[in-house]
PDB file of C-alpha atoms in Angstrom:
ATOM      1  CA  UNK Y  19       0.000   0.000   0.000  1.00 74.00           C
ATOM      2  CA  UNK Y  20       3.250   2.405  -0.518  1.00 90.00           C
ATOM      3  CA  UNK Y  21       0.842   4.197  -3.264  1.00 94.00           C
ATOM      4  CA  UNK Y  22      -0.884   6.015  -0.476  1.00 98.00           C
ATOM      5  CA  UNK Y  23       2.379   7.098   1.241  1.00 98.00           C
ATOM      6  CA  UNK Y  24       3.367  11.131   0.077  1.00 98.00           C
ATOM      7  CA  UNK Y  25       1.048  13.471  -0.546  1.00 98.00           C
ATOM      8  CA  UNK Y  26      -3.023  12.743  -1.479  1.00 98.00           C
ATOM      9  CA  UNK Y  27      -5.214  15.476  -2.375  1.00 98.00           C
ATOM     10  CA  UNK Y  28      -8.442  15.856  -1.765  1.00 98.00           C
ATOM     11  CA  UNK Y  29      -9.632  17.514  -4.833  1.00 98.00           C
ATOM     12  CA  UNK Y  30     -11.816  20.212  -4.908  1.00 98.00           C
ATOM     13  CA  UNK Y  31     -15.172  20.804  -7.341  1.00 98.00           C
ATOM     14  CA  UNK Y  32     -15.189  23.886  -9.514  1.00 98.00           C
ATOM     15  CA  UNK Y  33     -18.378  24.792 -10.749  1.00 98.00           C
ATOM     16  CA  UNK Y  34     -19.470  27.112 -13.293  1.00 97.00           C
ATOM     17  CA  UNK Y  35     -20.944  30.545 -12.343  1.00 96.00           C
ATOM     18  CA  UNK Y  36     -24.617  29.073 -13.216  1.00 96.00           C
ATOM     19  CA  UNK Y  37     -23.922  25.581 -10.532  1.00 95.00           C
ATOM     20  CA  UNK Y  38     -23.091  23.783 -12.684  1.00 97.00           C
ATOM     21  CA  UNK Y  39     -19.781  21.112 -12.667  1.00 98.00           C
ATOM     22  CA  UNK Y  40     -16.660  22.974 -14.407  1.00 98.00           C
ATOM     23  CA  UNK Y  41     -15.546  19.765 -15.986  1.00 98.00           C
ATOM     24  CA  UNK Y  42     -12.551  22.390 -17.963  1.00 98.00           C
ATOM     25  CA  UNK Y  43     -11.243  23.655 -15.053  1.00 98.00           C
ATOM     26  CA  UNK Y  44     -11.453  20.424 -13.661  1.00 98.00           C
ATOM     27  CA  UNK Y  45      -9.460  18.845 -15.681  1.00 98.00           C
ATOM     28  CA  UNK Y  46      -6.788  22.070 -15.367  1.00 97.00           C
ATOM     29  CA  UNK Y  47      -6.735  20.715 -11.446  1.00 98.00           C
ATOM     30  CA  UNK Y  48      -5.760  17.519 -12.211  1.00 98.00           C
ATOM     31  CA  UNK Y  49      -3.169  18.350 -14.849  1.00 98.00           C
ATOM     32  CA  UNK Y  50      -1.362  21.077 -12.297  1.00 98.00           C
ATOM     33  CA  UNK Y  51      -1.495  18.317  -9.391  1.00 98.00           C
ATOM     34  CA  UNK Y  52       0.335  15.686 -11.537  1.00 98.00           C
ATOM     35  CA  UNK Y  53       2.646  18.057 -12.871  1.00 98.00           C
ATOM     36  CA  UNK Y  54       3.538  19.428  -9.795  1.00 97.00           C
ATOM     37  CA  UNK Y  55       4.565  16.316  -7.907  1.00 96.00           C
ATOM     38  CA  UNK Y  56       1.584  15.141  -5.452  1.00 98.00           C
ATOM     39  CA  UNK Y  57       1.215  11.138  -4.827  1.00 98.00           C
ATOM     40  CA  UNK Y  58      -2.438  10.637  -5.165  1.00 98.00           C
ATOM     41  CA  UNK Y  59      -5.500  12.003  -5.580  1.00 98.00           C
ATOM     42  CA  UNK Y  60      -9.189  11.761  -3.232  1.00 98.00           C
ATOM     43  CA  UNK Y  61     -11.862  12.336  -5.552  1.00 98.00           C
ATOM     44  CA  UNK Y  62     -15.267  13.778  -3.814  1.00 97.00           C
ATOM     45  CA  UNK Y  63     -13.535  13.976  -0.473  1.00 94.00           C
ATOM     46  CA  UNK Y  64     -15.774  16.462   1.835  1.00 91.00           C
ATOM     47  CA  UNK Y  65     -13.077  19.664   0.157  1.00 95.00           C
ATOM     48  CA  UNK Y  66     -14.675  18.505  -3.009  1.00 96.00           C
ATOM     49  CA  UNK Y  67     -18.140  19.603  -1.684  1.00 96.00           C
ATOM     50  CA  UNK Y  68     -19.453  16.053  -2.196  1.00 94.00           C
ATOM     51  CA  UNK Y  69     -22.407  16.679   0.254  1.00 93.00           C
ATOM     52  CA  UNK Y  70     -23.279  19.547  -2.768  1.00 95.00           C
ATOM     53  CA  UNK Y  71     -23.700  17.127  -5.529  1.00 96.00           C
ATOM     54  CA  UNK Y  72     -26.155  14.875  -6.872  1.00 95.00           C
ATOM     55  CA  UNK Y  73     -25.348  11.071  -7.282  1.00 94.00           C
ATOM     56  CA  UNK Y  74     -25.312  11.441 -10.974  1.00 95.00           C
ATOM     57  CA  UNK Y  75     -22.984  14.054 -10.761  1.00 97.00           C
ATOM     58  CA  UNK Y  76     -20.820  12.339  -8.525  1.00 97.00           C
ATOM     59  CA  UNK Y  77     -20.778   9.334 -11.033  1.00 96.00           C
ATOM     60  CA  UNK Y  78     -19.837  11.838 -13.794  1.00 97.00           C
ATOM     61  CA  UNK Y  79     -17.418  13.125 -12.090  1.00 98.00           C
ATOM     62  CA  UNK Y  80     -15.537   9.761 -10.847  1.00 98.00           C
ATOM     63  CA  UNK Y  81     -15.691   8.710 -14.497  1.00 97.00           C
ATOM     64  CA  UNK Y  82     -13.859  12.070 -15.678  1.00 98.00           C
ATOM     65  CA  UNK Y  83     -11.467  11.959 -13.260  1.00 98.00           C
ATOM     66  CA  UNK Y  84     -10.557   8.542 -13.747  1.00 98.00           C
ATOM     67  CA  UNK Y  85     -10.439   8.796 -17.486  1.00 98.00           C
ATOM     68  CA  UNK Y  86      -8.341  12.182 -16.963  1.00 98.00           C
ATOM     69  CA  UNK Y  87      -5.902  10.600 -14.864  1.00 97.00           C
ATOM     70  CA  UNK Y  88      -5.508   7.482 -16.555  1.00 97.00           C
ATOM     71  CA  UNK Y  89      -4.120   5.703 -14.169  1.00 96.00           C
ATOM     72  CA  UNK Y  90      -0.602   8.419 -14.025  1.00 98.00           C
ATOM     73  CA  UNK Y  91      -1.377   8.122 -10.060  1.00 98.00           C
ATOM     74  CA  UNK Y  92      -3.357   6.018  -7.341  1.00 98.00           C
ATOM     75  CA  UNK Y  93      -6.695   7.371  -7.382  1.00 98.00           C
ATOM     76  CA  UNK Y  94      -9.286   7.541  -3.877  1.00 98.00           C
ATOM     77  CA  UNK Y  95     -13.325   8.096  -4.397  1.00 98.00           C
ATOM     78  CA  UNK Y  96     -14.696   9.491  -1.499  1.00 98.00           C
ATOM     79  CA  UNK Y  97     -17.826   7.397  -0.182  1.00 97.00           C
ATOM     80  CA  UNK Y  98     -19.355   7.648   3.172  1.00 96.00           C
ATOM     81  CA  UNK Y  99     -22.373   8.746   4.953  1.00 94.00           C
ATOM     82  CA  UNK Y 100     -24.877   8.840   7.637  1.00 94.00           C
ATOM     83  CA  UNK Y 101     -26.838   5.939   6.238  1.00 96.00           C
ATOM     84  CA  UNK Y 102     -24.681   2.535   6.456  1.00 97.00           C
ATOM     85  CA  UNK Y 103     -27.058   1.120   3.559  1.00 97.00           C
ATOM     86  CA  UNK Y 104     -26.985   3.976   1.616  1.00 97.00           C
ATOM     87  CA  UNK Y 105     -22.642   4.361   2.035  1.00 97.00           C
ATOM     88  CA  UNK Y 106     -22.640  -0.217   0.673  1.00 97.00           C
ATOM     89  CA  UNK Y 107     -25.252   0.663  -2.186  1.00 97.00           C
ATOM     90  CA  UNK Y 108     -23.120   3.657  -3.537  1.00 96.00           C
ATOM     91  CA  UNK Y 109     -19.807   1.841  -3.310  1.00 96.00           C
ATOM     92  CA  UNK Y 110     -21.206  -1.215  -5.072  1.00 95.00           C
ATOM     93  CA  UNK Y 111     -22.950   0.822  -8.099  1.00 93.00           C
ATOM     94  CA  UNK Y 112     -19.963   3.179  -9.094  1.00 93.00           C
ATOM     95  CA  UNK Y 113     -17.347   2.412 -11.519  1.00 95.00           C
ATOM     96  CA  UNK Y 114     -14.652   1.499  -9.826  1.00 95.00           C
ATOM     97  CA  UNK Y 115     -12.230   1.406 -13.033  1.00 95.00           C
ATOM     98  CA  UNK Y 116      -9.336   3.888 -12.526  1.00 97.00           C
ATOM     99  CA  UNK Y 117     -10.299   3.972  -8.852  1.00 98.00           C
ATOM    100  CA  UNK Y 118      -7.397   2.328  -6.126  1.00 98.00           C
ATOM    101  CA  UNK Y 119      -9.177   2.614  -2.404  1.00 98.00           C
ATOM    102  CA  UNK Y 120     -12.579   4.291  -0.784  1.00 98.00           C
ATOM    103  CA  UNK Y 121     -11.754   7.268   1.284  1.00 98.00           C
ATOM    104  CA  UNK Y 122     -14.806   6.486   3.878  1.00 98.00           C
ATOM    105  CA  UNK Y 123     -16.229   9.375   6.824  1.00 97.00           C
ATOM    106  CA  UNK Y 124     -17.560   8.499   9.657  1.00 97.00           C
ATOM    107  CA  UNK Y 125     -21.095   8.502  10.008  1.00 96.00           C
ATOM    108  CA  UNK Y 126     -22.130  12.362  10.988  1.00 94.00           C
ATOM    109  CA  UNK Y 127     -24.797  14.163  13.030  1.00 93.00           C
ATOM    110  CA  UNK Y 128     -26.451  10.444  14.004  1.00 93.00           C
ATOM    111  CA  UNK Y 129     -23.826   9.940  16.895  1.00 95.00           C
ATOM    112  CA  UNK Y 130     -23.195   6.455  16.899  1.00 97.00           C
ATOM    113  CA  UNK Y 131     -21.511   4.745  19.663  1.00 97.00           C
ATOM    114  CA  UNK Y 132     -18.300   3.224  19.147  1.00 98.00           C
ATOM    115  CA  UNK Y 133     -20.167  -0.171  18.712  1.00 98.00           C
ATOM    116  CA  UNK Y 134     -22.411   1.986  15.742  1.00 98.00           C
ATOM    117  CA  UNK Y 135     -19.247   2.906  14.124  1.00 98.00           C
ATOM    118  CA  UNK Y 136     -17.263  -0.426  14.249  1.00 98.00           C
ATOM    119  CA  UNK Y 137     -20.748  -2.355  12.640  1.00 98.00           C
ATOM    120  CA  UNK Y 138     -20.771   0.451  10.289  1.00 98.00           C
ATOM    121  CA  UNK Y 139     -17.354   0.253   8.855  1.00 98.00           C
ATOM    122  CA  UNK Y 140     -17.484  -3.897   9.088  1.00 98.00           C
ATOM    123  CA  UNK Y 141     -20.307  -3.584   7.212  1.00 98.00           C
ATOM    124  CA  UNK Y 142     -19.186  -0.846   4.429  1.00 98.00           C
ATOM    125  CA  UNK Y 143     -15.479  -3.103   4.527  1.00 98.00           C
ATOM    126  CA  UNK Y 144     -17.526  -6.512   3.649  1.00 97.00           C
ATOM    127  CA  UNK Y 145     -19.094  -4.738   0.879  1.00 96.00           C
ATOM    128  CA  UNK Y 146     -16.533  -3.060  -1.228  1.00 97.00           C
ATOM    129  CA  UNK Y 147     -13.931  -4.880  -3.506  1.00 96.00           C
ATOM    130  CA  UNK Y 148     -11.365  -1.661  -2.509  1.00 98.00           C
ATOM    131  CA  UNK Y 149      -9.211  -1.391  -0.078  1.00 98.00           C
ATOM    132  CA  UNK Y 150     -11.135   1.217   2.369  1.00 98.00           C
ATOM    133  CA  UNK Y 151      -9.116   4.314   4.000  1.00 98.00           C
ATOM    134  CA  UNK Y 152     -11.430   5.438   7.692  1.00 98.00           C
ATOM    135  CA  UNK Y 153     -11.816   9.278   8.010  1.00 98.00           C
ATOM    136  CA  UNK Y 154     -11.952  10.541  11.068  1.00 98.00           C
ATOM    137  CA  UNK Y 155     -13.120  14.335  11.458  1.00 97.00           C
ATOM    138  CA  UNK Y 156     -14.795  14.745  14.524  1.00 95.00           C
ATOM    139  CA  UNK Y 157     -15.163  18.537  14.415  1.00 92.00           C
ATOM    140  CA  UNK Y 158     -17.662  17.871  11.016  1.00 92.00           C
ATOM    141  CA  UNK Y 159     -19.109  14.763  12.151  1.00 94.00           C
ATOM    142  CA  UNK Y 160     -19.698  15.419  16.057  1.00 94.00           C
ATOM    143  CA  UNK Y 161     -18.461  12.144  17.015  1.00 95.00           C
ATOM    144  CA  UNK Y 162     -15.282  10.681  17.033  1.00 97.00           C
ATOM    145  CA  UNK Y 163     -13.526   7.081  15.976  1.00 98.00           C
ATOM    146  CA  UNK Y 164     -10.991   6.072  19.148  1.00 98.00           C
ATOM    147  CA  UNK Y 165      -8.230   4.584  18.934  1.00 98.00           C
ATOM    148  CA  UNK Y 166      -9.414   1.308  20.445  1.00 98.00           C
ATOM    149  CA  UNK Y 167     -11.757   0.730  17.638  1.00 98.00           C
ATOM    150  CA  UNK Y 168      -9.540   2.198  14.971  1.00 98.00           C
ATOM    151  CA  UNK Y 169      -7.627  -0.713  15.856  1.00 98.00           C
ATOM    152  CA  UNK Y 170      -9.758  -3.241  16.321  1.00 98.00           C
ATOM    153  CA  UNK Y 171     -11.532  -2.618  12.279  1.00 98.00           C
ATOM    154  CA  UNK Y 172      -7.664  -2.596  11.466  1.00 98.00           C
ATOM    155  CA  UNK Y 173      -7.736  -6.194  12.755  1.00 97.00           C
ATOM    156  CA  UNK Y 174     -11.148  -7.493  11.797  1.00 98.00           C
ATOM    157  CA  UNK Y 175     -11.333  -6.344   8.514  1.00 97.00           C
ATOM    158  CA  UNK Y 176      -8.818  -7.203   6.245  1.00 96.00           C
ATOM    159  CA  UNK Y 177      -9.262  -4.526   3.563  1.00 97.00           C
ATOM    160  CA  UNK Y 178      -9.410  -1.815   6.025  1.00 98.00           C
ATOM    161  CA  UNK Y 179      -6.284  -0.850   5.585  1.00 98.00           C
ATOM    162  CA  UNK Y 180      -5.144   3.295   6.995  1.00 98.00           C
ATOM    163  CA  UNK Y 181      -6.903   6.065   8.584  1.00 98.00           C
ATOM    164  CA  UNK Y 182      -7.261   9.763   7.684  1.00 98.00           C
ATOM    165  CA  UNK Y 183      -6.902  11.201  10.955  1.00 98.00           C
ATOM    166  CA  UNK Y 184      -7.901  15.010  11.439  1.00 97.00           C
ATOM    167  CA  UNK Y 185      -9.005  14.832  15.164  1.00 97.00           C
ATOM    168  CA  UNK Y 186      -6.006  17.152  16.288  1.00 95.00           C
ATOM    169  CA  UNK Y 187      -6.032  14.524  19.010  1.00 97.00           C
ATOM    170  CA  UNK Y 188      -2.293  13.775  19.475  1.00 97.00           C
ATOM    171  CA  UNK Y 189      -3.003  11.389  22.630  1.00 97.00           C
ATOM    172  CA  UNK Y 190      -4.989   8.970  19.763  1.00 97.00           C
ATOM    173  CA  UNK Y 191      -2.262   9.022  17.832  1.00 98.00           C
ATOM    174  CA  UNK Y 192       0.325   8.102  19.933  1.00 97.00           C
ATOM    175  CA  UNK Y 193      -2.345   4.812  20.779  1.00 98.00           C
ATOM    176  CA  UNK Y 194      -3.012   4.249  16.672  1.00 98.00           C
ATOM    177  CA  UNK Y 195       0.894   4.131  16.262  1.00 98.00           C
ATOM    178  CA  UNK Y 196       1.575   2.011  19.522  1.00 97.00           C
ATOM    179  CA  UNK Y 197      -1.205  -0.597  18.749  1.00 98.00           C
ATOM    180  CA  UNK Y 198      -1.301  -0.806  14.834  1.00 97.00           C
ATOM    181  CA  UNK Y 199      -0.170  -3.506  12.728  1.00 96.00           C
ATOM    182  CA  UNK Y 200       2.835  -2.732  10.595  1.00 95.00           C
ATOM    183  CA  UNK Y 201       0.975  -2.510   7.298  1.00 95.00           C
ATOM    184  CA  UNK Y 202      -1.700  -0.640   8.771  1.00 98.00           C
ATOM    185  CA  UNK Y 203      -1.461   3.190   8.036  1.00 98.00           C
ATOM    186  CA  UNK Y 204      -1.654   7.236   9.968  1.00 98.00           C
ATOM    187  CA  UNK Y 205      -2.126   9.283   7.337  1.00 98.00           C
ATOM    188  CA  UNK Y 206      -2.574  13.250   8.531  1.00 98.00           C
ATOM    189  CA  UNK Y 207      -6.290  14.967   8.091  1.00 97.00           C
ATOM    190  CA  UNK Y 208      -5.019  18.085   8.903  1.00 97.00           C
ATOM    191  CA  UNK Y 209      -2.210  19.909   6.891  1.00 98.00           C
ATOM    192  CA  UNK Y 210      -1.253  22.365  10.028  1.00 97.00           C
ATOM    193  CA  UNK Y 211      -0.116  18.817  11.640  1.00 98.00           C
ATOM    194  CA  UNK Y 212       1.639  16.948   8.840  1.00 98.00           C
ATOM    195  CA  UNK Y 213       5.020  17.407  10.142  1.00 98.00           C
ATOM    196  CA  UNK Y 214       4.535  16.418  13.716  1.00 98.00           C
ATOM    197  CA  UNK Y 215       2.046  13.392  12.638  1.00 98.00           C
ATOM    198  CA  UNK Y 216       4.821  12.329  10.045  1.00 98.00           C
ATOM    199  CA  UNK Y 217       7.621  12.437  12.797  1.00 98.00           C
ATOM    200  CA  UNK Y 218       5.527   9.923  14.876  1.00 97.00           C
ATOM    201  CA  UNK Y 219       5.102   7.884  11.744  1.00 97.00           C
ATOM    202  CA  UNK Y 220       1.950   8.723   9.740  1.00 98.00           C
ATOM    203  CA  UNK Y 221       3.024   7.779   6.565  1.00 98.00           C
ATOM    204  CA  UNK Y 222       1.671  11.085   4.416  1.00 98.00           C
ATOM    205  CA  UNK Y 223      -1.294  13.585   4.342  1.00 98.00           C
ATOM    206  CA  UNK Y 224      -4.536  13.782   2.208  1.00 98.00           C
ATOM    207  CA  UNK Y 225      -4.122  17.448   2.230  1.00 98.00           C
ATOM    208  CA  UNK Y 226      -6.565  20.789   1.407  1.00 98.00           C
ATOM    209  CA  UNK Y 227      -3.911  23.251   0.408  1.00 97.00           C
ATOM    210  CA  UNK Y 228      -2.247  20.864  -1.729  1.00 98.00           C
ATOM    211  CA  UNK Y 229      -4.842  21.996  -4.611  1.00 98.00           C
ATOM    212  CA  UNK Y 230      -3.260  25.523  -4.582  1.00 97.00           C
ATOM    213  CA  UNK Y 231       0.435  24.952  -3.190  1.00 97.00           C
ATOM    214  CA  UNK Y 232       0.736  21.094  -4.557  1.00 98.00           C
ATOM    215  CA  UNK Y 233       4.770  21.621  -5.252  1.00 97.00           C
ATOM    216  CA  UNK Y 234       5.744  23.022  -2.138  1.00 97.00           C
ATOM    217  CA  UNK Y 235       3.336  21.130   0.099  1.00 98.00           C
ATOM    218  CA  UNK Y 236       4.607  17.759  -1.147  1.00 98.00           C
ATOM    219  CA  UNK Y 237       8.218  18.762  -0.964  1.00 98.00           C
ATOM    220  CA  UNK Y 238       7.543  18.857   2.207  1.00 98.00           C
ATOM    221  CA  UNK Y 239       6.256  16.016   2.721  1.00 98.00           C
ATOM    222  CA  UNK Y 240       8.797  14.186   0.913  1.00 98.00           C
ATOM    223  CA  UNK Y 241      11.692  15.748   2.898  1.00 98.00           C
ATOM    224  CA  UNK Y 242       9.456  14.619   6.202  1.00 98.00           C
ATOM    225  CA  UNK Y 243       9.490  11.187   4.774  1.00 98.00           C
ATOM    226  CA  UNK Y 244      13.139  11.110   4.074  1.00 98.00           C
ATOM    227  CA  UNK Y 245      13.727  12.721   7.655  1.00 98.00           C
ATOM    228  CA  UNK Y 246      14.948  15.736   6.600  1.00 98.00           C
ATOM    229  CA  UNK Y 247      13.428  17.524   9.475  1.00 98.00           C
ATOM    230  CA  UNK Y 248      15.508  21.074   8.905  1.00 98.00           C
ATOM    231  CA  UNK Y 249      14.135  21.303   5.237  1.00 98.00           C
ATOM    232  CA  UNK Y 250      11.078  20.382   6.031  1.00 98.00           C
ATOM    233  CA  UNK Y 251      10.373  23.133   9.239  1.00 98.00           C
ATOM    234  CA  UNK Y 252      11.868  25.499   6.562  1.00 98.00           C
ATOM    235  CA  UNK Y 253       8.585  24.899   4.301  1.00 98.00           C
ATOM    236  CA  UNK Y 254       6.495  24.522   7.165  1.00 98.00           C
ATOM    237  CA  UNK Y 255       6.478  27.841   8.827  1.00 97.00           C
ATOM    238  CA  UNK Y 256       6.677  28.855   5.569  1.00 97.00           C
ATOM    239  CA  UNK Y 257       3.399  28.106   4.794  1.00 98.00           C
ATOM    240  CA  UNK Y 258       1.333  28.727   8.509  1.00 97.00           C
ATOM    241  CA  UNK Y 259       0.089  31.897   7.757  1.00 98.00           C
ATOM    242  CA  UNK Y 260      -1.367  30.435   4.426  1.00 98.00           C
ATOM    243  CA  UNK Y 261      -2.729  27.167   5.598  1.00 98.00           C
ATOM    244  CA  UNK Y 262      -4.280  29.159   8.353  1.00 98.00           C
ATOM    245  CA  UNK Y 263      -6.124  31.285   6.082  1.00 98.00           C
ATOM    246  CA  UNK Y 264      -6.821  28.155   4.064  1.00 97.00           C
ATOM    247  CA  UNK Y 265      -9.470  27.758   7.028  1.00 96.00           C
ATOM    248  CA  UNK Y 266     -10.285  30.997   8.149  1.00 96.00           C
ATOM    249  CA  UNK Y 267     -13.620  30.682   6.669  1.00 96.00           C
ATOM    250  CA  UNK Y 268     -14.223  27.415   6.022  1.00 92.00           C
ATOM    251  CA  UNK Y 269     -13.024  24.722   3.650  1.00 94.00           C
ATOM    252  CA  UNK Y 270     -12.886  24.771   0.834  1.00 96.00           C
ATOM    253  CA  UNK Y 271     -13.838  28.495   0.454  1.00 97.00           C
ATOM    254  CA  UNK Y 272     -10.107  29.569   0.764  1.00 97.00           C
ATOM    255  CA  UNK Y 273      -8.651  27.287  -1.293  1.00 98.00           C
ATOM    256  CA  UNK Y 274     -11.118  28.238  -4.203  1.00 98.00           C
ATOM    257  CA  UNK Y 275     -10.060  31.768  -3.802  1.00 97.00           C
ATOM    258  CA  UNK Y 276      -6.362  30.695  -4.443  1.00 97.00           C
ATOM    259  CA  UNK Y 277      -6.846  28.679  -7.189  1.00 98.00           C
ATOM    260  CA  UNK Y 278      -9.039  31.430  -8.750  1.00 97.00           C
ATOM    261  CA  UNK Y 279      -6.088  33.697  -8.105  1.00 96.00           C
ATOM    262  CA  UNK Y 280      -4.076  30.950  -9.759  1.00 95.00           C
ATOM    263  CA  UNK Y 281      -5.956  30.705 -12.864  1.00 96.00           C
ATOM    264  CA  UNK Y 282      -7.049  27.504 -12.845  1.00 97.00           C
ATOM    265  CA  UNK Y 283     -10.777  27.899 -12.069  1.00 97.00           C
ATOM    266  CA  UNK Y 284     -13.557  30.319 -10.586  1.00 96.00           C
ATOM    267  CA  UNK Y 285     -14.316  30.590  -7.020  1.00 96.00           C
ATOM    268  CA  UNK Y 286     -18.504  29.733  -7.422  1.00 97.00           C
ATOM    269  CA  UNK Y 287     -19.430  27.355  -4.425  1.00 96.00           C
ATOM    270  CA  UNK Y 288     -22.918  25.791  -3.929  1.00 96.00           C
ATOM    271  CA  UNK Y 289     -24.897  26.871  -0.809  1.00 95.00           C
ATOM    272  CA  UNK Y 290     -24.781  26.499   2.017  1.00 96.00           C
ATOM    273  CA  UNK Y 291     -20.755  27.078   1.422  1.00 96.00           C
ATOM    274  CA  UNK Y 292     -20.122  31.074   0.653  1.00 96.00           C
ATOM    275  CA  UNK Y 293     -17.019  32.966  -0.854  1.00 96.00           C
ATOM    276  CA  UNK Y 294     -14.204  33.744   1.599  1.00 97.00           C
ATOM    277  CA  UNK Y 295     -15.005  38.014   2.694  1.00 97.00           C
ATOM    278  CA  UNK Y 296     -12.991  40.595   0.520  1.00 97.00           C
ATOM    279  CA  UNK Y 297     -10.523  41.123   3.778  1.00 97.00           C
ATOM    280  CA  UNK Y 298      -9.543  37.161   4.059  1.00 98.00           C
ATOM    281  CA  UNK Y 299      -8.755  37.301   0.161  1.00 97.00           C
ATOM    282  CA  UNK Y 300      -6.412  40.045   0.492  1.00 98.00           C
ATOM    283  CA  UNK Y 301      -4.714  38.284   2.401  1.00 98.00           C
ATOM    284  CA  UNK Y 302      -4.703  35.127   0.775  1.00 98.00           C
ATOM    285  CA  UNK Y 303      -3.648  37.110  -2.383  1.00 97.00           C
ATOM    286  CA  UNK Y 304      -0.453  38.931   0.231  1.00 97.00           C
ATOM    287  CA  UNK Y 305       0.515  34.985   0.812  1.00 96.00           C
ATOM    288  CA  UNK Y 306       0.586  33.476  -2.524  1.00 95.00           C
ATOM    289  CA  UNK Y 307       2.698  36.894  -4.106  1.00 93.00           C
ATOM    290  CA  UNK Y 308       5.196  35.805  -0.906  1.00 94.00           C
ATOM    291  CA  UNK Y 309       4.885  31.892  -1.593  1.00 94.00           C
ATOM    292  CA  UNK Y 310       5.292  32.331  -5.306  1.00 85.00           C
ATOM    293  CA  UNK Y 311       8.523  34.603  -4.883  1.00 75.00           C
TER     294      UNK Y 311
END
């Protein structure tokens, strides 16, 4: 499972200023990723507004992206939900040609115990023919995957094979890394913690800010993964003040403003999601003029 070591991004949706899917600029995304050096790519991740679309735009989407691609790098759908049924029935009617894993959140707003979330996962693991990545985002989904049953899907279920983490919850990753099997993987949720998760042995990042820094974010990572801390803290506080503002107002609101101010598509989000304010684009704008110095 090396291809999901490095860099993943989870790509976001630009969208025409009438709604509607930007399939051009799209496919601009994908080419500046792959030229620019990231590992993987999460299609439909939340950053991609996935909660937005319809499921026949998701499948159009999928099927562009794989076909873009073409199999240049590993490729991730994102497939999860609040509705265990619903989460097996989508993962057994999409094309999975192209596609590598399932990126998987945990169920959100329904609270499910720990119990609830192992059954759920068992269940959505039985069901797909892909290897299945967890997410675990606590702060979207208002309930949280611990370590203890982290590990025990990692044991039970075969094809379950890493977790996005993006608690912020250090404590549960010390337990993930003390407690997992060797092939099992940490990969970062959270691209203000890559470093530090990296140095206790997360293996990479699906990152957000990788769609508008992808060079310089997986340089990073790369020169975390060789252990070349002093390089790598270089590029970090490099980018704080950017990743920071990445956030200020949401994801992925921020990162459509830089990659509007990039060129490579418009900024139009689907509501409930708004444009970053005037002031946080400023800034944003200040940062990338400093990053691309």
């Amino acid at each position: 499972m090396k291809k999901f070591y490095g860099t993943g991004v989870a790509v976001i949706t630009p969208f025409q200023t009438d709604g509607s899917v930007d399939f051009p600029a799209l496919k601009n995304i994908l080419e500046n990723l792959i030229d620019n050096g990231i590992d993987y790519l999460v299609s439909l991740g939340t950053t991609g507004e996935s909660a937005a679309l319809s499921s026949a735009e998701k499948k159009e989407i999928w099927a562009f992206t794989a076909k873009t691609i073409a199999g240049r790098v590993p490729l991730v759908a994102g497939i999860g939900g609040n509705y265990t049924q619903e989460v097996i029935e989508n993962i057994r009617s999409f094309d999975k040609r192209g596609f590598d894993a399932i990126l998987s959140v945990s169920p959100y707003y329904n609270k499910p115990t720990q119990e609830g979330i192992y059954q759920h996962y068992k269940a959505v693991a039985e069901a797909s023919d892909l290897p299945v990545i967890l997410y675990n985002v606590p702060g979207r989904t208002a309930s949280n995957i611990s370590a203890e049953t982290t590990i025990r899907l990692a044991r039970d279920c075969s094809n379950i094979i890493a977790i996005k983490e993006a608690s912020g919850n250090f404590e549960q990753f010390n337990q993930i890394m003390r407690d997992k099997s060797a092939d099992f993987m940490l990969i970062s949720g959270d691209d203000p913690v890559t470093l530090p998760m990296i140095a206790m042995g997360a293996v990479g990042v699906i990152s957000v800010i990788g769609n508008a820094v992808p060079k310089l974010f997986s340089d990073m990572v790369r020169l975390c993964l060789d252990e070349k801390w002093e390089a790598a803290r270089t590029i970090h506080y490099k980018l704080i003040e950017f990743t920071r503002l990445m956030f200020a107002e949401g994801n992925p609101g921020g990162v459509k403003e830089a990659l509007k101010m990039n060129g490579l598509c418009g900024d139009t989000m689907r509501l409930p999601l708004v444009n970053v304010a005037e002031k946080t684009a400023r800034l944003i704008a200040a940062e990338l003029q400093k990053l691309n110095a």
